[in-house]
PDB file of C-alpha atoms in Angstrom:
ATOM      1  CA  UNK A 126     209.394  90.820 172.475  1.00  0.00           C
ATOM      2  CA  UNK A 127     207.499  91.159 169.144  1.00  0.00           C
ATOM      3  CA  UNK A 128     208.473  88.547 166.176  1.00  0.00           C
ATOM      4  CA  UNK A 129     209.182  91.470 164.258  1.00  0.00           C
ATOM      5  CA  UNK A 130     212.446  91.593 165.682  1.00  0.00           C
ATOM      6  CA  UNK A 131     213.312  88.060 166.116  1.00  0.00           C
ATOM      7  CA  UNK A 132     216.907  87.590 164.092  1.00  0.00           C
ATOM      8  CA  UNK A 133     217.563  91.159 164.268  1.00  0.00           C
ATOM      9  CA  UNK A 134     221.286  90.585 166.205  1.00  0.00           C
ATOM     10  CA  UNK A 135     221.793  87.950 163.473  1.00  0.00           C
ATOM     11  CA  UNK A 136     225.935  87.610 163.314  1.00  0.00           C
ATOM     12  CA  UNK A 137     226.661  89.466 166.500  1.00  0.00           C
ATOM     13  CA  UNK A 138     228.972  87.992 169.065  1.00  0.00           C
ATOM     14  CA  UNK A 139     227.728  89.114 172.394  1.00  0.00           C
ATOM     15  CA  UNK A 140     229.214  89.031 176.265  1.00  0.00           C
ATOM     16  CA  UNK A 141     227.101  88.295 178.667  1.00  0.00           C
ATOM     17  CA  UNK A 142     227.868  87.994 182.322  1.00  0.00           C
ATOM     18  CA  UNK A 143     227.686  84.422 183.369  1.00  0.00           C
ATOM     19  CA  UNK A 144     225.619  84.161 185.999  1.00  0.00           C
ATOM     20  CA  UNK A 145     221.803  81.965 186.250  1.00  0.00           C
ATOM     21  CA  UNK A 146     220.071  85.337 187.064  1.00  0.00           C
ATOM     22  CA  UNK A 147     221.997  86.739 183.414  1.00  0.00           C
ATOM     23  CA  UNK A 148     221.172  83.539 181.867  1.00  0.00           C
ATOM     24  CA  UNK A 149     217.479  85.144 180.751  1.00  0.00           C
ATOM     25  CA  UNK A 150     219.130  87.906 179.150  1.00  0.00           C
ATOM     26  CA  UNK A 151     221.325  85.720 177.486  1.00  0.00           C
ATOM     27  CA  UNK A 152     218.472  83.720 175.823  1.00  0.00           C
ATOM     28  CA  UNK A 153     216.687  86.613 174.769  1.00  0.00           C
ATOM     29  CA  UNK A 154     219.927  87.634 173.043  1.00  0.00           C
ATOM     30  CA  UNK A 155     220.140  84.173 171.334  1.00  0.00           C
ATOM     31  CA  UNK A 156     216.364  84.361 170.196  1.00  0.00           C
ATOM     32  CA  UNK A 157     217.252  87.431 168.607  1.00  0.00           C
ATOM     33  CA  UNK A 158     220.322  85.626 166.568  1.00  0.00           C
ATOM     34  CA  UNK A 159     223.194  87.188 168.946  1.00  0.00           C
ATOM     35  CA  UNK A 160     225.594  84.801 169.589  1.00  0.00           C
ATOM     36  CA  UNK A 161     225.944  84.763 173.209  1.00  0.00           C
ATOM     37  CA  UNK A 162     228.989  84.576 174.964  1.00  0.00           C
ATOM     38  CA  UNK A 163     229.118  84.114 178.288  1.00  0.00           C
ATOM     39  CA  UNK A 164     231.971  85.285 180.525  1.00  0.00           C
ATOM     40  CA  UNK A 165     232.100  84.713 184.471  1.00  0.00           C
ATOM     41  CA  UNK A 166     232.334  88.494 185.105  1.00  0.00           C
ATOM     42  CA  UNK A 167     231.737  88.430 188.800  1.00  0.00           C
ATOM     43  CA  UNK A 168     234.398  87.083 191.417  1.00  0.00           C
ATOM     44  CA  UNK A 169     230.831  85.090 193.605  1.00  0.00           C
ATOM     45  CA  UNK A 170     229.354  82.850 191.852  1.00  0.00           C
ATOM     46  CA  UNK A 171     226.779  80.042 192.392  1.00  0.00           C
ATOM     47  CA  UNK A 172     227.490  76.769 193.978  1.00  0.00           C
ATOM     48  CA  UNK A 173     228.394  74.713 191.085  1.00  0.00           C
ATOM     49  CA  UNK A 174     225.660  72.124 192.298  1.00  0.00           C
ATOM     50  CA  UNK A 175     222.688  73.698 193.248  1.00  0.00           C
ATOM     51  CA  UNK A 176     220.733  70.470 194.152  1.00  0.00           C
ATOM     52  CA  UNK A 177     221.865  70.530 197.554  1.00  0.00           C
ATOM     53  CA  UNK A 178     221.523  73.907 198.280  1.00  0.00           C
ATOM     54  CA  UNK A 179     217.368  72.915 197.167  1.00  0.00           C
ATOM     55  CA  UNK A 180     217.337  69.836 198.890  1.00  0.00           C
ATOM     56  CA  UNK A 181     218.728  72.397 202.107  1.00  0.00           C
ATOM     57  CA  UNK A 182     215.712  74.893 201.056  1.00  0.00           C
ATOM     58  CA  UNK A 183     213.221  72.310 200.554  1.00  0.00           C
ATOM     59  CA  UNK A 184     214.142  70.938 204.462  1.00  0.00           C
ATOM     60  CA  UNK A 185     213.656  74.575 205.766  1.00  0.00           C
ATOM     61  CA  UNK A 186     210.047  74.792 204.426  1.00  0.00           C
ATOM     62  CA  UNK A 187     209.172  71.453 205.068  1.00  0.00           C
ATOM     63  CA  UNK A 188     210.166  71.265 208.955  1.00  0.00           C
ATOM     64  CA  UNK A 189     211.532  75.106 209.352  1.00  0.00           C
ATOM     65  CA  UNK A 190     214.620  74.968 212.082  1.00  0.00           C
ATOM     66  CA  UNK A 191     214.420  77.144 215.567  1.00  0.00           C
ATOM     67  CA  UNK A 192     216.813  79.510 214.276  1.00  0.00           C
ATOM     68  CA  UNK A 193     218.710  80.169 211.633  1.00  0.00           C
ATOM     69  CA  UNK A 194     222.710  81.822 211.427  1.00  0.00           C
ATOM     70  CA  UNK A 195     223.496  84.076 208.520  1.00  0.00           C
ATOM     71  CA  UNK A 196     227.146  84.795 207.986  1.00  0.00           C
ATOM     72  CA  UNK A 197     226.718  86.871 204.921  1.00  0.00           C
ATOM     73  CA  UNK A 198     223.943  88.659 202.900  1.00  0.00           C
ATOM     74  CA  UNK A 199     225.811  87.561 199.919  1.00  0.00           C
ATOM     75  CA  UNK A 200     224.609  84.093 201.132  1.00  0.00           C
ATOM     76  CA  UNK A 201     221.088  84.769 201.870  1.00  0.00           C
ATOM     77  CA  UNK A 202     221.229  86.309 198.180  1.00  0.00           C
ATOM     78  CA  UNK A 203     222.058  83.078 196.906  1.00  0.00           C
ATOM     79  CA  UNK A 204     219.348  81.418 198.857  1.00  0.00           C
ATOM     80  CA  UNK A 205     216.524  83.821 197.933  1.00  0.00           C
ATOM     81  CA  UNK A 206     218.305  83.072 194.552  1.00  0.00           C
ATOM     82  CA  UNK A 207     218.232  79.289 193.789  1.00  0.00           C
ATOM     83  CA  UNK A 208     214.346  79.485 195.949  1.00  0.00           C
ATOM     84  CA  UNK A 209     213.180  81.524 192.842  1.00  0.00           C
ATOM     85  CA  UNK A 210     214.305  79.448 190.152  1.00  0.00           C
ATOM     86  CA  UNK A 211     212.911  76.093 191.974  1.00  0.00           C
ATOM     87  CA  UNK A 212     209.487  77.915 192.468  1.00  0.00           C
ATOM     88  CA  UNK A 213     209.388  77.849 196.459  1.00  0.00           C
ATOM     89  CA  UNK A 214     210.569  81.775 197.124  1.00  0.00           C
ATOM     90  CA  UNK A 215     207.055  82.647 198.554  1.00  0.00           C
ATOM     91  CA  UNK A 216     207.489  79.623 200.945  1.00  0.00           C
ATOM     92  CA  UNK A 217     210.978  79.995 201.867  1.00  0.00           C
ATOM     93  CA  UNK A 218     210.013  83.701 202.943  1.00  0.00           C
ATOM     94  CA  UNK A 219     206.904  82.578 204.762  1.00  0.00           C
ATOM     95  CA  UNK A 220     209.581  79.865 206.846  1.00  0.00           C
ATOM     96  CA  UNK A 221     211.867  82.701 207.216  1.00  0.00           C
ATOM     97  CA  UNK A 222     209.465  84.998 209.173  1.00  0.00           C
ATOM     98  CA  UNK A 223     208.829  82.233 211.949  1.00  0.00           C
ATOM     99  CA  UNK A 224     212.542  81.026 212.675  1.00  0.00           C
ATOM    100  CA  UNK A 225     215.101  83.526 214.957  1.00  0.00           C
ATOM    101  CA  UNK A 226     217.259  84.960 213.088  1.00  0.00           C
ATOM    102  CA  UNK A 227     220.780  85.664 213.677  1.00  0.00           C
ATOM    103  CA  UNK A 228     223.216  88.170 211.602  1.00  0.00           C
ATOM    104  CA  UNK A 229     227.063  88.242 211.770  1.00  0.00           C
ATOM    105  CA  UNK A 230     227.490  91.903 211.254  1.00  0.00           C
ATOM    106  CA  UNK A 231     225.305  94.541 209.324  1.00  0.00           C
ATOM    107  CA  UNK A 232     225.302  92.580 205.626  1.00  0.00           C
ATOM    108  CA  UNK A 233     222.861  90.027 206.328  1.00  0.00           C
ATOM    109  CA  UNK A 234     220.830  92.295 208.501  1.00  0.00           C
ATOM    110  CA  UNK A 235     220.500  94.565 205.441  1.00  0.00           C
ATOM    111  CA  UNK A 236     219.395  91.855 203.053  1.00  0.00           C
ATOM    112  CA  UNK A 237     216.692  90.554 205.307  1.00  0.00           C
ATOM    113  CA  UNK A 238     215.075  94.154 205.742  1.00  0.00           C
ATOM    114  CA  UNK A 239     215.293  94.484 201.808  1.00  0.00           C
ATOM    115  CA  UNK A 240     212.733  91.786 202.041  1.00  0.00           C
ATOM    116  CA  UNK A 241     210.970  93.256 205.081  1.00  0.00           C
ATOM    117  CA  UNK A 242     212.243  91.033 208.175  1.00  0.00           C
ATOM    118  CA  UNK A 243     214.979  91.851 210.248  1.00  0.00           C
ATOM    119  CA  UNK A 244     217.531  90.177 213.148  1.00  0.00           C
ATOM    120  CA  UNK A 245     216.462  88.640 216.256  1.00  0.00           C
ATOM    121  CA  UNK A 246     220.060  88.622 217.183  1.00  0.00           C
ATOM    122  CA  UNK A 247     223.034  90.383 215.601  1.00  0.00           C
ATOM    123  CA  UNK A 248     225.857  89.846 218.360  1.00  0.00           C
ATOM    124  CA  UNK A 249     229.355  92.627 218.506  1.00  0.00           C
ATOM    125  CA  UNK A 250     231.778  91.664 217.243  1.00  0.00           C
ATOM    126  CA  UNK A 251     230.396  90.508 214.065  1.00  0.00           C
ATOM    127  CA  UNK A 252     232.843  87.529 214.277  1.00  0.00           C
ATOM    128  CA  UNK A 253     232.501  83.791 214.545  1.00  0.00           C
ATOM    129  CA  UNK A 254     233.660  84.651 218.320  1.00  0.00           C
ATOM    130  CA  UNK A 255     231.178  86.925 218.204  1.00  0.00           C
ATOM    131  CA  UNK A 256     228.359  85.072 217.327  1.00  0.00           C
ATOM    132  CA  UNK A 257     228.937  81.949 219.838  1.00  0.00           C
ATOM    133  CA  UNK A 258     229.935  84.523 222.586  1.00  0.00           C
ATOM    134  CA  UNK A 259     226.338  85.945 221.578  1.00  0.00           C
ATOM    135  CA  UNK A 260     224.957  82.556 221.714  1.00  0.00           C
ATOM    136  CA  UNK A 261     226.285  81.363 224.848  1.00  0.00           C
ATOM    137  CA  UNK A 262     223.690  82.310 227.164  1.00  0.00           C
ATOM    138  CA  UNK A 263     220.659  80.629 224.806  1.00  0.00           C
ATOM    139  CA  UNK A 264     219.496  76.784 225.931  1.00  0.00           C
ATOM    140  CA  UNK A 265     219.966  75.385 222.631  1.00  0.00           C
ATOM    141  CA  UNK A 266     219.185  72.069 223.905  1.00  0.00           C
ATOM    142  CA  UNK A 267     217.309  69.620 220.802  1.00  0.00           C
ATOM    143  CA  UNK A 268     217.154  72.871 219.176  1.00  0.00           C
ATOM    144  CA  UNK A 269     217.910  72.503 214.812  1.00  0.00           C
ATOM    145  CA  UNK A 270     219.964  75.597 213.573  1.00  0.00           C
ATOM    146  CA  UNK A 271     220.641  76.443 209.828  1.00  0.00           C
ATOM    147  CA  UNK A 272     223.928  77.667 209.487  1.00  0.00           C
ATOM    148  CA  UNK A 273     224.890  79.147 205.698  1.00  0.00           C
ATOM    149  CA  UNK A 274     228.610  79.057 205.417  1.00  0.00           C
ATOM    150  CA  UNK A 275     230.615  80.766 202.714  1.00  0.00           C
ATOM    151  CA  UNK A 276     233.265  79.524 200.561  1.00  0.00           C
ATOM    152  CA  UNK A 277     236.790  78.690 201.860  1.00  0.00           C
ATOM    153  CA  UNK A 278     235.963  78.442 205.434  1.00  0.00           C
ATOM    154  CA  UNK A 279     233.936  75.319 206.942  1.00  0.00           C
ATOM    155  CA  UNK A 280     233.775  77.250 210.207  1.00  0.00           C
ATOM    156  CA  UNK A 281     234.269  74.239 212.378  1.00  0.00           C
ATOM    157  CA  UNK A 282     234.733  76.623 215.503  1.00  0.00           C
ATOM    158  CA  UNK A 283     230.968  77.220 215.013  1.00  0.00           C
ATOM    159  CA  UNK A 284     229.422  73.760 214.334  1.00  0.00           C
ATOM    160  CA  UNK A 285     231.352  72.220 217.172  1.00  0.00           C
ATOM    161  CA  UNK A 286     230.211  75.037 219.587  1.00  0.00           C
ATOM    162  CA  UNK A 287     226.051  74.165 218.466  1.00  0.00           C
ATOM    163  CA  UNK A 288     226.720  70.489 218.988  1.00  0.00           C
ATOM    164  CA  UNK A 289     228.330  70.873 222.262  1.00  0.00           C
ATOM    165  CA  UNK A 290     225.753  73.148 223.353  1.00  0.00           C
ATOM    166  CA  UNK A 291     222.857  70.030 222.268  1.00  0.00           C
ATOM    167  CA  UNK A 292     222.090  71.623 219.018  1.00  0.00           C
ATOM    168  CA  UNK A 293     221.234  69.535 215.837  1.00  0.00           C
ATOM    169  CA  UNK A 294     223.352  71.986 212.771  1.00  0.00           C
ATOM    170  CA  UNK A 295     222.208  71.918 209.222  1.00  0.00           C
ATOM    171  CA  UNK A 296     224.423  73.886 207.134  1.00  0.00           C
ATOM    172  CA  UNK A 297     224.521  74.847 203.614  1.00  0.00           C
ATOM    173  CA  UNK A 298     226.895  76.453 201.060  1.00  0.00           C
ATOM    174  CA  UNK A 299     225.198  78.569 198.240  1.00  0.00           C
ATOM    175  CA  UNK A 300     227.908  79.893 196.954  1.00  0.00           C
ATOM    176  CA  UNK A 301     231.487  79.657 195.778  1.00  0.00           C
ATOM    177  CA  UNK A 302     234.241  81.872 194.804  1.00  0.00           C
ATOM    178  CA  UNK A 303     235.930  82.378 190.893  1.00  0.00           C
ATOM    179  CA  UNK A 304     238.159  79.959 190.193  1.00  0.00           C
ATOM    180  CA  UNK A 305     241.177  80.523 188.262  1.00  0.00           C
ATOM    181  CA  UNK A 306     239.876  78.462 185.559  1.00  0.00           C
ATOM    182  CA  UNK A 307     237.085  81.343 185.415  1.00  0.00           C
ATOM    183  CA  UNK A 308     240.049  83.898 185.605  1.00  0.00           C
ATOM    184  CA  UNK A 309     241.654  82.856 182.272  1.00  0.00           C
ATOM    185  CA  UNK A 310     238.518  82.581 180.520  1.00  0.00           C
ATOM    186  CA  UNK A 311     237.764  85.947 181.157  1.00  0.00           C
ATOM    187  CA  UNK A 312     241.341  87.157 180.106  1.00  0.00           C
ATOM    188  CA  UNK A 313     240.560  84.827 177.115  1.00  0.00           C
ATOM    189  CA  UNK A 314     237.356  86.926 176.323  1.00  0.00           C
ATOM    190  CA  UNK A 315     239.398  90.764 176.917  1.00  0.00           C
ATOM    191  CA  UNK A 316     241.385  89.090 174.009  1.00  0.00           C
ATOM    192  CA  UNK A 317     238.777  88.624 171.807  1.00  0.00           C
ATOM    193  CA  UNK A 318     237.467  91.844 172.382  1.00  0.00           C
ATOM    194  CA  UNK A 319     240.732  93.569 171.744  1.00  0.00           C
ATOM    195  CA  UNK A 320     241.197  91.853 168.560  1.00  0.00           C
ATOM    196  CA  UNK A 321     237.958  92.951 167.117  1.00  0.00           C
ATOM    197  CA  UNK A 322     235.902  89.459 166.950  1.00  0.00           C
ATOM    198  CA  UNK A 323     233.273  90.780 169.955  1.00  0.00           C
ATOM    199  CA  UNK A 324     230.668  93.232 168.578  1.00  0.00           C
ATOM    200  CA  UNK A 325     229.333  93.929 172.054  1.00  0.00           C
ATOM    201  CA  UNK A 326     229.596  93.339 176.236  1.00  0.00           C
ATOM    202  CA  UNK A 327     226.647  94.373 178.279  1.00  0.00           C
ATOM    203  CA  UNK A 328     227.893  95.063 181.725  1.00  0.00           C
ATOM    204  CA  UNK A 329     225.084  94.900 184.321  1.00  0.00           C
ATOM    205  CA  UNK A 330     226.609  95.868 187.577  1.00  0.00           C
ATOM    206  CA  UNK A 331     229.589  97.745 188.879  1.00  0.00           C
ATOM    207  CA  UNK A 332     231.721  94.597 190.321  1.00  0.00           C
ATOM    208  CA  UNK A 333     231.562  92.816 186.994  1.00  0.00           C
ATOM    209  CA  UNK A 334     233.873  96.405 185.606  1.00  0.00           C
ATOM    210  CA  UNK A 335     235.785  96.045 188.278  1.00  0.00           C
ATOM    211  CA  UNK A 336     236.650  92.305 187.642  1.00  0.00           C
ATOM    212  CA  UNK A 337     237.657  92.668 184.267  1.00  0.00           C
ATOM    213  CA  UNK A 338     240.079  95.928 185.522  1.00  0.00           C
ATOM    214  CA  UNK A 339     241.587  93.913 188.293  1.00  0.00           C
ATOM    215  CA  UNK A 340     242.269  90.463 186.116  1.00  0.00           C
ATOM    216  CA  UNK A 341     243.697  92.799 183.496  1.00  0.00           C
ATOM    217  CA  UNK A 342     246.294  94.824 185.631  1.00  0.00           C
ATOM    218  CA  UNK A 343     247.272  91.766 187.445  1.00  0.00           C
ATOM    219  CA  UNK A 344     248.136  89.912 184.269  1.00  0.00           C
ATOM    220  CA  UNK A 345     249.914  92.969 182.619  1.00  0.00           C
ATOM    221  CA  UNK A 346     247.286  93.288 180.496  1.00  0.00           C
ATOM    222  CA  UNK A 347     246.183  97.188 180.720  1.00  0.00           C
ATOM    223  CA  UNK A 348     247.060  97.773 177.077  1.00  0.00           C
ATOM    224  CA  UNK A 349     244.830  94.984 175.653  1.00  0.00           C
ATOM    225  CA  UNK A 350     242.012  96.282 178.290  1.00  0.00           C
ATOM    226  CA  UNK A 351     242.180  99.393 176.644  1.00  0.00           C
ATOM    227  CA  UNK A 352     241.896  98.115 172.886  1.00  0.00           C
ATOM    228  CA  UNK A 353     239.204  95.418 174.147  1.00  0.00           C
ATOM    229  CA  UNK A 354     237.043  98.862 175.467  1.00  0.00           C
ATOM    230  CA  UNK A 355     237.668 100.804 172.444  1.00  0.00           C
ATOM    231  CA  UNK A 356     236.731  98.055 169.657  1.00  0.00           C
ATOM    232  CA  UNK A 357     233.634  96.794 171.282  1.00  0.00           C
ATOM    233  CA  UNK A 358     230.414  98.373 171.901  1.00  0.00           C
ATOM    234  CA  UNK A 359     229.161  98.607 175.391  1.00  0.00           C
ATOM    235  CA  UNK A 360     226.192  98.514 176.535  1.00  0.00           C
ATOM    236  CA  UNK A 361     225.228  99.567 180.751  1.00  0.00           C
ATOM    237  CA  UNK A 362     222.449  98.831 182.939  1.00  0.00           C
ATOM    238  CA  UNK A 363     222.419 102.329 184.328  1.00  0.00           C
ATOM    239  CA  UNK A 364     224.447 105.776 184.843  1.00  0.00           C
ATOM    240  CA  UNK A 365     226.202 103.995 188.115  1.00  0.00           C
ATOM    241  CA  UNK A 366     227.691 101.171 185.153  1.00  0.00           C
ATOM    242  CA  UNK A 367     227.897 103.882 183.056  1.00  0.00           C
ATOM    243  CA  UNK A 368     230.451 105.589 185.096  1.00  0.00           C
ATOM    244  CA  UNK A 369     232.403 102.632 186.335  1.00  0.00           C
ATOM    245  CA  UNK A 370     232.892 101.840 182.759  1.00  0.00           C
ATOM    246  CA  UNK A 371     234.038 105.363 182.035  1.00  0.00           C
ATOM    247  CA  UNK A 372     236.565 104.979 185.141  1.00  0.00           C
ATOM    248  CA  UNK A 373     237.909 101.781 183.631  1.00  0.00           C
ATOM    249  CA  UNK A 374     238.152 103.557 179.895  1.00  0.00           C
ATOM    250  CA  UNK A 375     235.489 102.651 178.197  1.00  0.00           C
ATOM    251  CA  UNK A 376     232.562 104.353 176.674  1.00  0.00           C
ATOM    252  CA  UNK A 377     229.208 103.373 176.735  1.00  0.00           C
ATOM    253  CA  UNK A 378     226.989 103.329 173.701  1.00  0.00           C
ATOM    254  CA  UNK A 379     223.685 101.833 174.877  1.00  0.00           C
ATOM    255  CA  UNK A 380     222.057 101.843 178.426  1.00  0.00           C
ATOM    256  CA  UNK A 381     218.318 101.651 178.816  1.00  0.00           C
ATOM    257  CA  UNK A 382     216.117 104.903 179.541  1.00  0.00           C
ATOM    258  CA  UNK A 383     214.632 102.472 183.068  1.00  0.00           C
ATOM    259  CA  UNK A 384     216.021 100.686 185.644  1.00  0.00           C
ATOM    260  CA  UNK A 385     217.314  96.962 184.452  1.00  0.00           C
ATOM    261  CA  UNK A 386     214.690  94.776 183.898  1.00  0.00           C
ATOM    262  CA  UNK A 387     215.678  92.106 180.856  1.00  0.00           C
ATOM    263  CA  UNK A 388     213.380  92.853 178.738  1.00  0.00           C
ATOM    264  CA  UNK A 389     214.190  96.933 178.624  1.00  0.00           C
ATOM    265  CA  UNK A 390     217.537  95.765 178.451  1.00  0.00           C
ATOM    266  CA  UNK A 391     217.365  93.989 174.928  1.00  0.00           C
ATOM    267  CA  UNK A 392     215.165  97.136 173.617  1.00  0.00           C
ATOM    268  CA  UNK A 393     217.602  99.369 174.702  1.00  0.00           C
ATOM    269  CA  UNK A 394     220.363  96.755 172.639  1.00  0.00           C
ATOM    270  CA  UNK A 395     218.282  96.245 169.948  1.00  0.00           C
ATOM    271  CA  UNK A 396     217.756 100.125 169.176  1.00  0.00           C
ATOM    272  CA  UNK A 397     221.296 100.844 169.902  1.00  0.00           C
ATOM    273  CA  UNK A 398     222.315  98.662 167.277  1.00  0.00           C
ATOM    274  CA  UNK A 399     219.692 100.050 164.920  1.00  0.00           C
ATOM    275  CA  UNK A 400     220.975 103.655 165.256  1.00  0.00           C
ATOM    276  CA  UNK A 401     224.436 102.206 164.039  1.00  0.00           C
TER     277      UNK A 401
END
């Protein structure tokens, strides 16, 4: 970003998604004299504490397990997620490749071919039951097994079936689910919009529309969703944004000509708000 147009969002109240990934675009807003205003727009979000879920990362590279159990690909997400901001993706990939991997239906299966790995293992039906029915017939004796849980469910079933089958469990939790704390601080930002004091929301992904929809109609709040979309300039990441927006009401007055990367993202803001 050139210094040439450093202060240019001078004034301007902003909403940003709250999320670490979003927190970069958030910055760059700030440098640019936006403030910033971030709303937790998504209904995952990161484990409030991420030092464990490191500490769990930093154990898998150090002494990598003999397999590892994915329950989601939102999880493994997270994981790749919090690796990348501590530095250690490249390793935690590299550990990845040499442990057996097991998938709990077609999600996590997905995300690790996105990064070019795959299952060992991806037992029917893609249930807890499923996976320890799958796992049954494995010695598992002195074996270590990463287990990443999701929210709301310790999934004792599972742990107690690896320790009575002699294996050593490490789990880990990367994420967590919107509280309702998060809920009314969103609501809390619609009625800001709606009255006029937000001067633009950049929405960077389909579920974070779909959040804002949802909160709204369950509070009774469709009317001040529909003022907080007409009074506040939107910017997209892409048509697919684009068109959720337009499905929720809204129009969209700024998406970027390329697919979102932070610093197109800002341009595309920046000469938006140039062109008035």
């Amino acid at each position: 970003m050139s210094e040439a147009v450093t202060g240019s969002m001078a004034g301007l109240r902003v909403v940003v998604p709250e999320t670490r990934e979003l927190e970069v675009l958030a910055r760059m807003l700030e440098r640019q004299g936006a403030e910033a205003i971030r709303c937790p727009l998504v209904a995952i979000i990161d484990a409030a504490d991420p030092a464990p879920v490191e500490a769990w990362l930093r154990r898998f590279i150090a002494t990598p397990p003999d397999d590892l159990i994915l329950l989601t690909g939102e999880g493994l997400g997270r994981l790749l997620g919090v690796a990348e901001r501590a530095g250690i993706e490249g390793e935690f990939r590299a550990a990845l490749a040499g442990v057996r991997r097991i998938c709990r239906g077609p999600k996590p299966s997905q995300k690790l071919r996105s990064i070019g790995l795959g299952p060992d293992l991806a037992p029917e039906p893609a249930t807890t039951a499923g996976i320890i029915a799958g796992m049954e017939e494995l010695d598992l004796t002195g074996r270590r097994v990463a287990v990443q849980l999701y929210p709301d469910n310790p999934n004792a079933p599972l742990l107690d079936f690896l320790k009575g089958a002699g294996a050593e469990a490490d789990p880990v939790l990367p994420y967590a689910y919107a509280t309702r704390a998060e809920d009314e601080r969103v609501l809390e930002t619609l009625g800001e919009m709606a009255a006029g004091r937000v001067d633009l929301v950049v929405f960077t992904s389909t579920p974070q529309v779909r959040r804002l929809v949802s909160l709204a109609e369950e509070a009774g709040r469709r009317v001040v969703l529909a003022e907080a979309l007409r009074r506040t300039r939107i910017a997209a990441v892409g048509p697919v944004v684009a068109e959720a927006v337009r499905v929720a009401g809204g129009e969209v007055a700024v998406m970027p000509e390329e697919n979102f990367h932070m610093k197109p993202m800002v341009n595309a803001i920046l000469a938006g708000l140039s062109r008035g």
